[in-house]
């Protein structure tokens, strides 16, 4: 019996294999084909042992498939095999092109579903003790792409730099110098900055400083993409929370 064609776009979470939803796991168990991205944890594919696993990931200047080709693969496999799961890092609707794939599949008459994921823009800072909002410090936050489809830094960074909000920049490591210049021109050389590479995974690395010092720190620690840049006074909270943890751990045990 031929399974009915269906696409489900699933968020895999930020990298830690335990940070995936129960609904996502159950969806993977029902897949005939899993098309997965570069940033997903490969351990998650074990939830779909019955499915064919196909890598369609994109990294900087290394695209195995274009987005148009991925769209066609979704339709092809759904029509031939049935349920296709498109497994994407973080949340598929936060710079994940999830809506593009859903809309294309719908245009071809394919049934679609969506399973949200834990976005790295929130989970990765939280994992190192950085809250994106903090009473008396930050009332809001921006999540901005560091590289647009034109391969340029988003103009929203300039707007965000003029605010008091926490600024989270994804895919921005190649534009770090430009980001630093923008914040410096706004008189924010001393604002705290954190850069977290491979957040929530066993390969996590991070560096912390200010707009004035962060480029040197990134070079010293050899931080590279994929990484998240967090800019704002809330970055200081990491050190305060760390001090609390160290104080608690130093207490005598019964």
mmCIF file of C-alpha atoms in Angstrom, residues 43-198:
data_model
loop_
_atom_site.group_PDB
_atom_site.id
_atom_site.type_symbol
_atom_site.label_atom_id
_atom_site.label_comp_id
_atom_site.label_asym_id
_atom_site.label_seq_id
_atom_site.Cartn_x
_atom_site.Cartn_y
_atom_site.Cartn_z
ATOM 1 C CA UNK A 43 22.234 10.997 16.774
ATOM 2 C CA UNK A 44 18.685 12.151 16.050
ATOM 3 C CA UNK A 45 18.607 10.040 12.890
ATOM 4 C CA UNK A 46 18.489 6.979 15.158
ATOM 5 C CA UNK A 47 14.849 7.863 15.829
ATOM 6 C CA UNK A 48 14.124 7.017 12.167
ATOM 7 C CA UNK A 49 15.899 3.672 11.564
ATOM 8 C CA UNK A 50 13.263 2.657 9.036
ATOM 9 C CA UNK A 51 13.791 5.730 6.865
ATOM 10 C CA UNK A 52 16.315 6.607 4.188
ATOM 11 C CA UNK A 53 18.595 9.399 5.449
ATOM 12 C CA UNK A 54 19.696 11.973 2.868
ATOM 13 C CA UNK A 55 22.079 14.836 3.646
ATOM 14 C CA UNK A 56 21.054 18.095 1.977
ATOM 15 C CA UNK A 57 22.935 20.486 4.250
ATOM 16 C CA UNK A 58 24.372 23.853 3.414
ATOM 17 C CA UNK A 59 27.476 25.421 4.927
ATOM 18 C CA UNK A 60 29.241 28.612 3.958
ATOM 19 C CA UNK A 61 30.168 28.335 0.254
ATOM 20 C CA UNK A 62 29.523 24.566 0.405
ATOM 21 C CA UNK A 63 26.013 23.809 -0.775
ATOM 22 C CA UNK A 64 25.355 20.201 -1.725
ATOM 23 C CA UNK A 65 21.942 21.210 -3.047
ATOM 24 C CA UNK A 66 20.405 24.575 -3.824
ATOM 25 C CA UNK A 67 17.117 25.459 -2.145
ATOM 26 C CA UNK A 68 15.274 24.890 -5.417
ATOM 27 C CA UNK A 69 16.811 21.423 -5.681
ATOM 28 C CA UNK A 70 15.833 20.607 -2.096
ATOM 29 C CA UNK A 71 12.259 21.668 -2.854
ATOM 30 C CA UNK A 72 12.205 19.302 -5.831
ATOM 31 C CA UNK A 73 13.654 16.450 -3.762
ATOM 32 C CA UNK A 74 10.898 16.899 -1.182
ATOM 33 C CA UNK A 75 8.210 16.583 -3.843
ATOM 34 C CA UNK A 76 9.949 13.670 -5.576
ATOM 35 C CA UNK A 77 10.428 11.591 -2.430
ATOM 36 C CA UNK A 78 7.012 12.405 -1.004
ATOM 37 C CA UNK A 79 5.354 11.336 -4.262
ATOM 38 C CA UNK A 80 7.377 8.119 -4.522
ATOM 39 C CA UNK A 81 7.809 7.085 -0.887
ATOM 40 C CA UNK A 82 5.218 8.839 1.275
ATOM 41 C CA UNK A 83 6.174 10.731 4.437
ATOM 42 C CA UNK A 84 9.216 12.998 4.102
ATOM 43 C CA UNK A 85 10.646 14.646 7.213
ATOM 44 C CA UNK A 86 12.723 17.741 6.588
ATOM 45 C CA UNK A 87 14.953 17.883 9.676
ATOM 46 C CA UNK A 88 16.396 21.331 10.352
ATOM 47 C CA UNK A 89 18.607 22.713 13.087
ATOM 48 C CA UNK A 90 17.014 24.908 15.750
ATOM 49 C CA UNK A 91 13.542 26.031 14.764
ATOM 50 C CA UNK A 92 12.714 25.761 11.039
ATOM 51 C CA UNK A 93 10.886 29.090 11.048
ATOM 52 C CA UNK A 94 13.819 31.092 12.442
ATOM 53 C CA UNK A 95 16.086 31.645 9.418
ATOM 54 C CA UNK A 96 15.414 28.049 8.428
ATOM 55 C CA UNK A 97 13.434 28.501 5.215
ATOM 56 C CA UNK A 98 10.790 26.204 6.619
ATOM 57 C CA UNK A 99 7.963 28.292 5.222
ATOM 58 C CA UNK A 100 9.465 28.199 1.722
ATOM 59 C CA UNK A 101 9.521 24.402 1.719
ATOM 60 C CA UNK A 102 6.015 24.147 3.177
ATOM 61 C CA UNK A 103 4.611 26.538 0.578
ATOM 62 C CA UNK A 104 6.329 24.745 -2.303
ATOM 63 C CA UNK A 105 5.046 21.338 -1.189
ATOM 64 C CA UNK A 106 1.525 22.730 -0.804
ATOM 65 C CA UNK A 107 1.688 24.171 -4.323
ATOM 66 C CA UNK A 108 2.307 20.635 -5.581
ATOM 67 C CA UNK A 109 -0.682 19.238 -3.703
ATOM 68 C CA UNK A 110 1.325 17.581 -0.927
ATOM 69 C CA UNK A 111 -0.026 17.450 2.612
ATOM 70 C CA UNK A 112 2.204 19.300 5.079
ATOM 71 C CA UNK A 113 2.905 19.540 8.794
ATOM 72 C CA UNK A 114 5.172 21.556 11.076
ATOM 73 C CA UNK A 115 6.941 20.622 14.324
ATOM 74 C CA UNK A 116 8.582 23.585 15.989
ATOM 75 C CA UNK A 117 12.040 23.245 17.498
ATOM 76 C CA UNK A 118 13.987 24.953 20.273
ATOM 77 C CA UNK A 119 15.739 27.843 18.578
ATOM 78 C CA UNK A 120 19.474 28.214 19.069
ATOM 79 C CA UNK A 121 19.052 31.983 19.386
ATOM 80 C CA UNK A 122 17.591 31.467 22.866
ATOM 81 C CA UNK A 123 18.911 28.055 23.950
ATOM 82 C CA UNK A 124 22.598 28.648 23.211
ATOM 83 C CA UNK A 125 22.910 31.855 25.284
ATOM 84 C CA UNK A 126 20.861 30.240 28.075
ATOM 85 C CA UNK A 127 23.193 27.252 28.104
ATOM 86 C CA UNK A 128 26.105 29.493 29.134
ATOM 87 C CA UNK A 129 24.038 31.467 31.637
ATOM 88 C CA UNK A 130 22.995 34.438 29.494
ATOM 89 C CA UNK A 131 19.325 35.500 29.753
ATOM 90 C CA UNK A 132 18.182 37.501 26.740
ATOM 91 C CA UNK A 133 15.911 39.613 28.931
ATOM 92 C CA UNK A 134 16.539 40.706 32.502
ATOM 93 C CA UNK A 135 14.494 42.901 34.768
ATOM 94 C CA UNK A 136 16.119 46.318 34.975
ATOM 95 C CA UNK A 137 18.662 45.482 32.247
ATOM 96 C CA UNK A 138 17.008 44.396 29.007
ATOM 97 C CA UNK A 139 13.342 44.738 28.069
ATOM 98 C CA UNK A 140 13.566 43.085 24.663
ATOM 99 C CA UNK A 141 15.853 41.299 22.236
ATOM 100 C CA UNK A 142 16.574 41.237 18.524
ATOM 101 C CA UNK A 143 17.438 38.072 16.603
ATOM 102 C CA UNK A 144 19.134 39.047 13.355
ATOM 103 C CA UNK A 145 20.787 37.189 10.500
ATOM 104 C CA UNK A 146 24.390 38.209 10.032
ATOM 105 C CA UNK A 147 24.340 37.374 6.340
ATOM 106 C CA UNK A 148 21.436 38.123 4.010
ATOM 107 C CA UNK A 149 20.699 36.418 0.692
ATOM 108 C CA UNK A 150 22.824 39.157 -0.897
ATOM 109 C CA UNK A 151 25.734 37.997 1.344
ATOM 110 C CA UNK A 152 25.635 41.327 3.184
ATOM 111 C CA UNK A 153 25.178 42.196 6.832
ATOM 112 C CA UNK A 154 21.535 42.916 7.635
ATOM 113 C CA UNK A 155 20.691 46.614 7.904
ATOM 114 C CA UNK A 156 18.741 45.728 11.047
ATOM 115 C CA UNK A 157 22.055 45.452 12.919
ATOM 116 C CA UNK A 158 22.450 49.221 12.589
ATOM 117 C CA UNK A 159 18.988 49.779 14.015
ATOM 118 C CA UNK A 160 19.534 47.288 16.834
ATOM 119 C CA UNK A 161 22.826 48.933 17.790
ATOM 120 C CA UNK A 162 20.939 52.133 18.572
ATOM 121 C CA UNK A 163 18.606 50.378 21.012
ATOM 122 C CA UNK A 164 19.070 49.115 24.571
ATOM 123 C CA UNK A 165 17.883 45.632 23.584
ATOM 124 C CA UNK A 166 19.940 42.463 23.671
ATOM 125 C CA UNK A 167 21.141 41.646 20.146
ATOM 126 C CA UNK A 168 21.584 38.053 18.994
ATOM 127 C CA UNK A 169 23.254 37.616 15.620
ATOM 128 C CA UNK A 170 23.177 34.285 13.802
ATOM 129 C CA UNK A 171 25.498 33.482 10.896
ATOM 130 C CA UNK A 172 27.527 36.598 11.640
ATOM 131 C CA UNK A 173 31.078 35.420 12.276
ATOM 132 C CA UNK A 174 32.212 36.428 8.810
ATOM 133 C CA UNK A 175 30.885 39.922 9.477
ATOM 134 C CA UNK A 176 32.260 40.347 13.019
ATOM 135 C CA UNK A 177 34.541 43.237 12.066
ATOM 136 C CA UNK A 178 31.644 45.088 10.473
ATOM 137 C CA UNK A 179 29.426 44.430 13.497
ATOM 138 C CA UNK A 180 32.106 45.801 15.824
ATOM 139 C CA UNK A 181 32.436 48.938 13.706
ATOM 140 C CA UNK A 182 28.688 49.584 13.792
ATOM 141 C CA UNK A 183 28.440 49.282 17.579
ATOM 142 C CA UNK A 184 31.598 51.337 18.039
ATOM 143 C CA UNK A 185 30.148 54.179 15.967
ATOM 144 C CA UNK A 186 27.156 54.129 18.330
ATOM 145 C CA UNK A 187 29.502 54.688 21.273
ATOM 146 C CA UNK A 188 29.138 51.154 22.578
ATOM 147 C CA UNK A 189 32.759 50.009 22.704
ATOM 148 C CA UNK A 190 32.355 48.792 26.285
ATOM 149 C CA UNK A 191 29.140 46.838 25.866
ATOM 150 C CA UNK A 192 29.575 43.126 26.776
ATOM 151 C CA UNK A 193 29.732 40.516 24.004
ATOM 152 C CA UNK A 194 29.659 36.743 24.012
ATOM 153 C CA UNK A 195 30.500 34.422 21.124
ATOM 154 C CA UNK A 196 29.415 30.791 21.494
ATOM 155 C CA UNK A 197 30.528 28.188 18.956
ATOM 156 C CA UNK A 198 28.755 24.824 18.603
#
